[in-house]
Amino acid sequence: MRRTYFPGEGEAMARGSLARATAIGIAATLALTACGGNGGGTGGGNEAGSKKLTISTDLPLQGTSATLSDSTNKMIQLYLDQVGNKAGDYEITLKTYDDATAAKGNWDDAACAKNATDHVANTNEVAVMGTFNSGCTKIEVPTLNQDSDGPMLIVSHSNTNPGLTKAWETGEPNKYYPTSTRNFARIVTTDDYQGQAAAAFAYNDLKVKKAYVLNDNQTYGLGVAKSFAEAASKLGIEVVGQQSWDAKQPNYTALFQSVKASGADMVYLGGSYESNGGQLVKDKVSVLGANDGSIKLLAPDGFSGFPDLLKLPQSAGMNITFAGLTQEQLIKDGGAGAKLLAAYKAKYGKDPEGSYPLYGVAAVQVILAAIAKSDGTRKSVNDAVFTGGGIAIPADQSVTGREVKIDPSTGDTTARDITVEVVKDGQETFVKTQSVQ
């Protein structure tokens, strides 16, 4: 998850002839994407002159993320419909995959592994939008990378774990790319930047002196907690404790008693709401008091976009960082994103859940632009992103309101927008944009 970054540094070329060429490519690509479904057999994309291609989403459709994922799928299909389900000469179908299980109520290792093999086997499928969770993506990428007709492209709207694209833990990122060719890209920035931004906000705005850092012992949570702790220490915040919470525990009273004894004036939740985050927030307030009181509560984007969290009275006053720009900001700025959000509300009678659905569309824009530059095969779609100048979506075309530019050498985005929000009146409310270097 995330640093959902988003692009912002537009170059003159991207707004000139390249912008026009990209816009044409996006429209063409979108046509390709509109039809989704689960296919069988082996497939490498365009076969025997076929002009019908499939793109997919791979999201947790059960459990705590279900409503967020549903909004993302609806938003993507709405966008595809608007662009005529066409990309260049190709007609697009959208297929949705579920990487969660009812038993777990969250993404599941086995489901992610099966989805990866199904993506490769699905006739005419050329690219994947997802996954939502970095841990799931780390399972899927190597399989897609070794596709004999590929590598097969996967673009995430929310993965922020640094190890997917840069040196982080042992063997990363090379172990995810057995062919030595990159096939994973993202439109959000990484947790090393999100942690840095969160630490700067804690130090400069919340005036934190002592922080207690918790993590959910998952890929995303461990990474963002590590990043925050390192950045906080460099700024002069004393990290008085670090500990994992067990998502299976019925309560965390004893854990927060330990935090209280440490003298911390802030708790950082390095992890996801999916990891029993609701109970964690309730017990924080029960033991340590209100989140805007003497002991603050700060969490990364793993806690963003969950209606059940916002319904909790105990969530009031907690701050959340988001690796990108929020709906509130994008509506205020106008542009393509604001128009799409308005169309979504007109169609479904409510706003999408959180800011990730719009970033899902931004990831699809990258995929569609790649398809438009390709010959319809998986390999050429991936090559469009990772060779030459790569893919750039101009700011006036991007639903994020910022230029989305993918570095072909890494798959990372060049934008580093981090938004800070506060939960107020049952909503995530904009506080500031926290810049990072």
C-alpha positions as a Python dict, from the first residue, in 0.01 Angstrom:
ca = {
    (1, 'M'): (0, 0, 0),
    (2, 'R'): (105, 251, -36),
    (3, 'R'): (268, 558, -84),
    (4, 'T'): (23, 638, -335),
    (5, 'Y'): (213, 900, -503),
    (6, 'F'): (105, 1090, -777),
    (7, 'P'): (270, 1250, -1059),
    (8, 'G'): (319, 1614, -1076),
    (9, 'E'): (633, 1716, -1250),
    (10, 'G'): (519, 1782, -1605),
    (11, 'E'): (783, 1840, -1865),
    (12, 'A'): (735, 2062, -2164),
    (13, 'M'): (742, 1766, -2402),
    (14, 'A'): (468, 1590, -2211),
    (15, 'R'): (241, 1883, -2265),
    (16, 'G'): (318, 1932, -2630),
    (17, 'S'): (314, 1676, -2905),
    (18, 'L'): (374, 1395, -2657),
    (19, 'A'): (66, 1497, -2460),
    (20, 'R'): (-146, 1484, -2774),
    (21, 'A'): (0, 1150, -2877),
    (22, 'T'): (-54, 1008, -2532),
    (23, 'A'): (-411, 1132, -2518),
    (24, 'I'): (-484, 953, -2845),
    (25, 'G'): (-315, 645, -2711),
    (26, 'I'): (-518, 651, -2391),
    (27, 'A'): (-845, 671, -2577),
    (28, 'A'): (-738, 385, -2796),
    (29, 'T'): (-625, 178, -2507),
    (30, 'L'): (-942, 235, -2313),
    (31, 'A'): (-1141, 74, -2583),
    (32, 'L'): (-944, -240, -2527),
    (33, 'T'): (-1015, -253, -2161),
    (34, 'A'): (-1385, -234, -2139),
    (35, 'C'): (-1495, -595, -2169),
    (36, 'G'): (-1365, -807, -1885),
    (37, 'G'): (-1414, -1163, -1793),
    (38, 'N'): (-1237, -1477, -1681),
    (39, 'G'): (-1109, -1671, -1968),
    (40, 'G'): (-945, -2007, -1993),
    (41, 'G'): (-660, -2157, -2186),
    (42, 'T'): (-320, -2014, -2246),
    (43, 'G'): (-292, -1666, -2376),
    (44, 'G'): (-35, -1409, -2462),
    (45, 'G'): (-258, -1127, -2577),
    (46, 'N'): (-330, -1055, -2941),
    (47, 'E'): (-361, -1381, -3135),
    (48, 'A'): (-408, -1426, -3508),
    (49, 'G'): (-494, -1063, -3565),
    (50, 'S'): (-749, -1049, -3283),
    (51, 'K'): (-840, -696, -3182),
    (52, 'K'): (-1002, -796, -2853),
    (53, 'L'): (-791, -780, -2538),
    (54, 'T'): (-862, -825, -2169),
    (55, 'I'): (-724, -632, -1877),
    (56, 'S'): (-800, -728, -1519),
    (57, 'T'): (-819, -605, -1164),
    (58, 'D'): (-686, -814, -876),
    (59, 'L'): (-834, -692, -547),
    (60, 'P'): (-970, -823, -215),
    (61, 'L'): (-1344, -846, -280),
    (62, 'Q'): (-1429, -996, 59),
    (63, 'G'): (-1371, -879, 414),
    (64, 'T'): (-1279, -530, 534),
    (65, 'S'): (-1161, -410, 191),
    (66, 'A'): (-1467, -529, -1),
    (67, 'T'): (-1646, -194, -32),
    (68, 'L'): (-1325, -15, -126),
    (69, 'S'): (-1248, -272, -395),
    (70, 'D'): (-1604, -263, -524),
    (71, 'S'): (-1578, 114, -567),
    (72, 'T'): (-1249, 70, -751),
    (73, 'N'): (-1393, -182, -996),
    (74, 'K'): (-1699, 34, -1060),
    (75, 'M'): (-1488, 345, -1112),
    (76, 'I'): (-1262, 168, -1360),
    (77, 'Q'): (-1553, 29, -1561),
    (78, 'L'): (-1719, 371, -1565),
    (79, 'Y'): (-1401, 521, -1703),
    (80, 'L'): (-1371, 253, -1969),
    (81, 'D'): (-1730, 313, -2072),
    (82, 'Q'): (-1659, 684, -2106),
    (83, 'V'): (-1370, 620, -2341),
    (84, 'G'): (-1571, 379, -2553),
    (85, 'N'): (-1392, 66, -2431),
    (86, 'K'): (-1134, 127, -2697),
    (87, 'A'): (-756, 160, -2706),
    (88, 'G'): (-607, 221, -3046),
    (89, 'D'): (-736, -55, -3268),
    (90, 'Y'): (-820, -278, -2974),
    (91, 'E'): (-1144, -352, -2796),
    (92, 'I'): (-1103, -397, -2422),
    (93, 'T'): (-1273, -624, -2173),
    (94, 'L'): (-1239, -587, -1798),
    (95, 'K'): (-1214, -898, -1582),
    (96, 'T'): (-1219, -888, -1202),
    (97, 'Y'): (-1031, -1127, -974),
    (98, 'D'): (-1074, -1173, -599),
    (99, 'D'): (-755, -1226, -398),
    (100, 'A'): (-933, -1253, -60),
    (101, 'T'): (-1110, -1541, 110),
    (102, 'A'): (-1418, -1538, 330),
    (103, 'A'): (-1237, -1739, 595),
    (104, 'K'): (-955, -1487, 626),
    (105, 'G'): (-1159, -1176, 551),
    (106, 'N'): (-853, -1032, 380),
    (107, 'W'): (-609, -1106, 99),
    (108, 'D'): (-481, -1460, 109),
    (109, 'D'): (-146, -1605, 0),
    (110, 'A'): (-301, -1904, -177),
    (111, 'A'): (-561, -1689, -353),
    (112, 'C'): (-291, -1454, -477),
    (113, 'A'): (-80, -1744, -605),
    (114, 'K'): (-379, -1895, -787),
    (115, 'N'): (-474, -1560, -940),
    (116, 'A'): (-122, -1522, -1078),
    (117, 'T'): (-144, -1853, -1264),
    (118, 'D'): (-497, -1767, -1381),
    (119, 'H'): (-381, -1433, -1520),
    (120, 'V'): (-118, -1611, -1727),
    (121, 'A'): (-367, -1875, -1842),
    (122, 'N'): (-649, -1636, -1931),
    (123, 'T'): (-677, -1602, -2307),
    (124, 'N'): (-619, -1249, -2436),
    (125, 'E'): (-544, -1099, -2093),
    (126, 'V'): (-250, -864, -2132),
    (127, 'A'): (-215, -668, -1806),
    (128, 'V'): (-326, -656, -1443),
    (129, 'M'): (-432, -357, -1232),
    (130, 'G'): (-347, -438, -871),
    (131, 'T'): (-294, -570, -627),
    (132, 'F'): (-414, -365, -331),
    (133, 'N'): (-172, -524, -83),
    (134, 'S'): (204, -525, -134),
    (135, 'G'): (236, -874, 15),
    (136, 'C'): (-1, -1016, -244),
    (137, 'T'): (184, -844, -525),
    (138, 'K'): (513, -994, -408),
    (139, 'I'): (355, -1337, -456),
    (140, 'E'): (213, -1263, -800),
    (141, 'V'): (490, -1068, -972),
    (142, 'P'): (741, -1358, -1013),
    (143, 'T'): (477, -1575, -1182),
    (144, 'L'): (375, -1299, -1421),
    (145, 'N'): (741, -1222, -1479),
    (146, 'Q'): (810, -1575, -1601),
    (147, 'D'): (514, -1587, -1839),
    (148, 'S'): (648, -1738, -2161),
    (149, 'D'): (443, -1487, -2362),
    (150, 'G'): (549, -1195, -2146),
    (151, 'P'): (653, -1077, -1897),
    (152, 'M'): (298, -976, -1813),
    (153, 'L'): (251, -619, -1692),
    (154, 'I'): (104, -542, -1349),
    (155, 'V'): (42, -183, -1235),
    (156, 'S'): (-61, -107, -877),
    (157, 'H'): (-260, 189, -750),
    (158, 'S'): (-172, 131, -386),
    (159, 'N'): (145, -76, -332),
    (160, 'T'): (396, 131, -141),
    (161, 'N'): (641, -128, -9),
    (162, 'P'): (984, -16, -135),
    (163, 'G'): (1117, -369, -190),
    (164, 'L'): (910, -422, -502),
    (165, 'T'): (1126, -179, -697),
    (166, 'K'): (1435, -93, -492),
    (167, 'A'): (1684, -245, -249),
    (168, 'W'): (1505, -288, 85),
    (169, 'E'): (1506, -632, 246),
    (170, 'T'): (1748, -912, 156),
    (171, 'G'): (1728, -1003, -213),
    (172, 'E'): (1489, -724, -303),
    (173, 'P'): (1387, -628, -562),
    (174, 'N'): (1574, -870, -791),
    (175, 'K'): (1413, -1182, -648),
    (176, 'Y'): (1076, -1075, -787),
    (177, 'Y'): (1210, -1061, -1143),
    (178, 'P'): (1356, -1401, -1235),
    (179, 'T'): (1389, -1299, -1601),
    (180, 'S'): (1578, -983, -1502),
    (181, 'T'): (1312, -779, -1684),
    (182, 'R'): (1086, -554, -1478),
    (183, 'N'): (710, -596, -1511),
    (184, 'F'): (573, -419, -1200),
    (185, 'A'): (489, -48, -1199),
    (186, 'R'): (302, 175, -957),
    (187, 'I'): (149, 518, -957),
    (188, 'V'): (204, 591, -589),
    (189, 'T'): (526, 665, -410),
    (190, 'T'): (698, 428, -167),
    (191, 'D'): (685, 392, 210),
    (192, 'D'): (1034, 525, 262),
    (193, 'Y'): (889, 859, 151),
    (194, 'Q'): (556, 811, 331),
    (195, 'G'): (734, 731, 656),
    (196, 'Q'): (954, 1038, 611),
    (197, 'A'): (651, 1261, 553),
    (198, 'A'): (466, 1117, 854),
    (199, 'A'): (768, 1173, 1078),
    (200, 'A'): (801, 1533, 958),
    (201, 'F'): (433, 1596, 1032),
    (202, 'A'): (466, 1439, 1378),
    (203, 'Y'): (769, 1652, 1458),
    (204, 'N'): (670, 1985, 1307),
    (205, 'D'): (292, 1988, 1343),
    (206, 'L'): (206, 1754, 1630),
    (207, 'K'): (519, 1853, 1828),
    (208, 'V'): (586, 1491, 1920),
    (209, 'K'): (882, 1420, 2148),
    (210, 'K'): (843, 1046, 2210),
    (211, 'A'): (681, 797, 1973),
    (212, 'Y'): (581, 434, 2017),
    (213, 'V'): (583, 247, 1684),
    (214, 'L'): (355, -51, 1627),
    (215, 'N'): (338, -278, 1321),
    (216, 'D'): (103, -556, 1210),
    (217, 'N'): (391, -790, 1117),
    (218, 'Q'): (285, -785, 751),
    (219, 'T'): (492, -682, 450),
    (220, 'Y'): (339, -336, 421),
    (221, 'G'): (323, -268, 794),
    (222, 'L'): (680, -371, 865),
    (223, 'G'): (809, -151, 584),
    (224, 'V'): (621, 165, 671),
    (225, 'A'): (690, 125, 1045),
    (226, 'K'): (1061, 87, 975),
    (227, 'S'): (1061, 394, 754),
    (228, 'F'): (875, 607, 1009),
    (229, 'A'): (1097, 499, 1300),
    (230, 'E'): (1418, 575, 1111),
    (231, 'A'): (1297, 915, 990),
    (232, 'A'): (1158, 1009, 1333),
    (233, 'S'): (1488, 930, 1504),
    (234, 'K'): (1680, 1147, 1256),
    (235, 'L'): (1448, 1439, 1332),
    (236, 'G'): (1501, 1407, 1706),
    (237, 'I'): (1186, 1217, 1804),
    (238, 'E'): (1274, 950, 2060),
    (239, 'V'): (1134, 610, 1958),
    (240, 'V'): (1058, 471, 2302),
    (241, 'G'): (925, 135, 2185),
    (242, 'Q'): (858, -83, 1882),
    (243, 'Q'): (628, -384, 1883),
    (244, 'S'): (404, -594, 1660),
    (245, 'W'): (34, -638, 1724),
    (246, 'D'): (-136, -970, 1660),
    (247, 'A'): (-441, -930, 1437),
    (248, 'K'): (-603, -1231, 1601),
    (249, 'Q'): (-609, -1087, 1953),
    (250, 'P'): (-951, -995, 2099),
    (251, 'N'): (-814, -678, 2259),
    (252, 'Y'): (-497, -472, 2300),
    (253, 'T'): (-540, -332, 2649),
    (254, 'A'): (-213, -480, 2775),
    (255, 'L'): (-29, -350, 2470),
    (256, 'F'): (-143, 6, 2529),
    (257, 'Q'): (-64, -21, 2899),
    (258, 'S'): (294, -79, 2785),
    (259, 'V'): (273, 224, 2560),
    (260, 'K'): (144, 430, 2852),
    (261, 'A'): (432, 321, 3072),
    (262, 'S'): (683, 424, 2805),
    (263, 'G'): (591, 792, 2829),
    (264, 'A'): (513, 819, 2458),
    (265, 'D'): (311, 1118, 2344),
    (266, 'M'): (220, 955, 2011),
    (267, 'V'): (145, 609, 1875),
    (268, 'Y'): (224, 524, 1514),
    (269, 'L'): (26, 236, 1364),
    (270, 'G'): (248, 85, 1097),
    (271, 'G'): (5, -147, 925),
    (272, 'S'): (-342, -186, 783),
    (273, 'Y'): (-694, -150, 917),
    (274, 'E'): (-749, -500, 779),
    (275, 'S'): (-529, -633, 1063),
    (276, 'N'): (-797, -586, 1331),
    (277, 'G'): (-734, -213, 1317),
    (278, 'G'): (-1077, -124, 1451),
    (279, 'Q'): (-1017, -298, 1782),
    (280, 'L'): (-670, -146, 1797),
    (281, 'V'): (-806, 207, 1762),
    (282, 'K'): (-1080, 146, 2017),
    (283, 'D'): (-835, 17, 2276),
    (284, 'K'): (-591, 300, 2211),
    (285, 'V'): (-858, 551, 2309),
    (286, 'S'): (-979, 338, 2600),
    (287, 'V'): (-633, 323, 2757),
    (288, 'L'): (-457, 637, 2630),
    (289, 'G'): (-740, 881, 2572),
    (290, 'A'): (-866, 1078, 2273),
    (291, 'N'): (-649, 1090, 1962),
    (292, 'D'): (-626, 1468, 1969),
    (293, 'G'): (-536, 1468, 2338),
    (294, 'S'): (-203, 1425, 2511),
    (295, 'I'): (-121, 1104, 2323),
    (296, 'K'): (-174, 1144, 1950),
    (297, 'L'): (-252, 869, 1698),
    (298, 'L'): (-98, 863, 1349),
    (299, 'A'): (-141, 595, 1084),
    (300, 'P'): (-36, 543, 720),
    (301, 'D'): (-262, 493, 420),
    (302, 'G'): (-329, 135, 526),
    (303, 'F'): (-599, 294, 742),
    (304, 'S'): (-741, 514, 465),
    (305, 'G'): (-1068, 448, 285),
    (306, 'F'): (-1241, 215, 532),
    (307, 'P'): (-1602, 316, 614),
    (308, 'D'): (-1612, 92, 922),
    (309, 'L'): (-1317, 279, 1073),
    (310, 'L'): (-1480, 615, 1014),
    (311, 'K'): (-1797, 494, 1187),
    (312, 'L'): (-1605, 434, 1509),
    (313, 'P'): (-1633, 724, 1753),
    (314, 'Q'): (-1281, 635, 1867),
    (315, 'S'): (-1136, 718, 1525),
    (316, 'A'): (-1205, 1089, 1574),
    (317, 'G'): (-891, 1297, 1583),
    (318, 'M'): (-655, 1038, 1440),
    (319, 'N'): (-428, 1152, 1160),
    (320, 'I'): (-375, 944, 847),
    (321, 'T'): (-120, 992, 570),
    (322, 'F'): (-213, 907, 214),
    (323, 'A'): (41, 858, -64),
    (324, 'G'): (-131, 1079, -317),
    (325, 'L'): (-408, 1336, -339),
    (326, 'T'): (-750, 1286, -186),
    (327, 'Q'): (-1094, 1313, -343),
    (328, 'E'): (-1146, 1637, -155),
    (329, 'Q'): (-835, 1791, -312),
    (330, 'L'): (-910, 1663, -661),
    (331, 'I'): (-1268, 1790, -658),
    (332, 'K'): (-1145, 2130, -547),
    (333, 'D'): (-884, 2138, -824),
    (334, 'G'): (-1132, 2037, -1094),
    (335, 'G'): (-1010, 1855, -1405),
    (336, 'A'): (-1048, 1496, -1523),
    (337, 'G'): (-1060, 1348, -1175),
    (338, 'A'): (-1333, 1580, -1052),
    (339, 'K'): (-1545, 1507, -1360),
    (340, 'L'): (-1510, 1132, -1314),
    (341, 'L'): (-1601, 1156, -945),
    (342, 'A'): (-1910, 1358, -1036),
    (343, 'A'): (-2010, 1097, -1295),
    (344, 'Y'): (-1964, 820, -1038),
    (345, 'K'): (-2188, 997, -787),
    (346, 'A'): (-2450, 1060, -1053),
    (347, 'K'): (-2451, 691, -1148),
    (348, 'Y'): (-2433, 531, -803),
    (349, 'G'): (-2584, 801, -581),
    (350, 'K'): (-2278, 830, -359),
    (351, 'D'): (-1907, 893, -368),
    (352, 'P'): (-1662, 604, -407),
    (353, 'E'): (-1505, 479, -85),
    (354, 'G'): (-1176, 657, -21),
    (355, 'S'): (-925, 787, -272),
    (356, 'Y'): (-791, 455, -402),
    (357, 'P'): (-1067, 399, -664),
    (358, 'L'): (-952, 705, -857),
    (359, 'Y'): (-593, 585, -834),
    (360, 'G'): (-714, 254, -973),
    (361, 'V'): (-830, 444, -1280),
    (362, 'A'): (-493, 620, -1298),
    (363, 'A'): (-321, 280, -1304),
    (364, 'V'): (-556, 172, -1582),
    (365, 'Q'): (-465, 487, -1777),
    (366, 'V'): (-104, 368, -1771),
    (367, 'I'): (-210, 22, -1888),
    (368, 'L'): (-424, 160, -2169),
    (369, 'A'): (-151, 391, -2289),
    (370, 'A'): (86, 93, -2296),
    (371, 'I'): (-162, -113, -2497),
    (372, 'A'): (-205, 169, -2745),
    (373, 'K'): (171, 169, -2806),
    (374, 'S'): (187, -211, -2838),
    (375, 'D'): (117, -478, -3098),
    (376, 'G'): (-133, -639, -2862),
    (377, 'T'): (102, -900, -2713),
    (378, 'R'): (190, -920, -2347),
    (379, 'K'): (555, -866, -2414),
    (380, 'S'): (499, -554, -2620),
    (381, 'V'): (257, -408, -2364),
    (382, 'N'): (520, -455, -2094),
    (383, 'D'): (793, -320, -2322),
    (384, 'A'): (591, -3, -2372),
    (385, 'V'): (634, 72, -2001),
    (386, 'F'): (988, -52, -1944),
    (387, 'T'): (1175, 46, -2259),
    (388, 'G'): (1246, 375, -2430),
    (389, 'G'): (1077, 674, -2273),
    (390, 'G'): (821, 459, -2094),
    (391, 'I'): (472, 593, -2022),
    (392, 'A'): (368, 944, -1923),
    (393, 'I'): (8, 1059, -1876),
    (394, 'P'): (-12, 1440, -1904),
    (395, 'A'): (-164, 1631, -1614),
    (396, 'D'): (-462, 1747, -1819),
    (397, 'Q'): (-545, 1384, -1905),
    (398, 'S'): (-460, 1222, -1572),
    (399, 'V'): (-745, 1163, -1328),
    (400, 'T'): (-505, 1254, -1048),
    (401, 'G'): (-461, 1604, -1182),
    (402, 'R'): (-85, 1549, -1193),
    (403, 'E'): (141, 1410, -1460),
    (404, 'V'): (181, 1036, -1412),
    (405, 'K'): (524, 937, -1533),
    (406, 'I'): (668, 589, -1489),
    (407, 'D'): (1044, 549, -1471),
    (408, 'P'): (1119, 269, -1722),
    (409, 'S'): (1428, 164, -1527),
    (410, 'T'): (1235, 88, -1206),
    (411, 'G'): (858, 105, -1256),
    (412, 'D'): (828, 379, -992),
    (413, 'T'): (647, 705, -1037),
    (414, 'T'): (831, 1033, -1022),
    (415, 'A'): (568, 1208, -806),
    (416, 'R'): (592, 1215, -428),
    (417, 'D'): (269, 1371, -305),
    (418, 'I'): (181, 1281, 54),
    (419, 'T'): (-145, 1405, 202),
    (420, 'V'): (-215, 1432, 574),
    (421, 'E'): (-576, 1392, 686),
    (422, 'V'): (-761, 1395, 1017),
    (423, 'V'): (-1076, 1198, 1096),
    (424, 'K'): (-1346, 1451, 1174),
    (425, 'D'): (-1724, 1410, 1179),
    (426, 'G'): (-1692, 1058, 1039),
    (427, 'Q'): (-1483, 1164, 740),
    (428, 'E'): (-1120, 1180, 636),
    (429, 'T'): (-1063, 1554, 616),
    (430, 'F'): (-771, 1727, 445),
    (431, 'V'): (-508, 1883, 671),
    (432, 'K'): (-210, 1951, 445),
    (433, 'T'): (13, 1819, 172),
    (434, 'Q'): (343, 1711, 325),
    (435, 'S'): (628, 1738, 77),
    (436, 'V'): (925, 1501, 82),
    (437, 'Q'): (1268, 1516, -76),
}
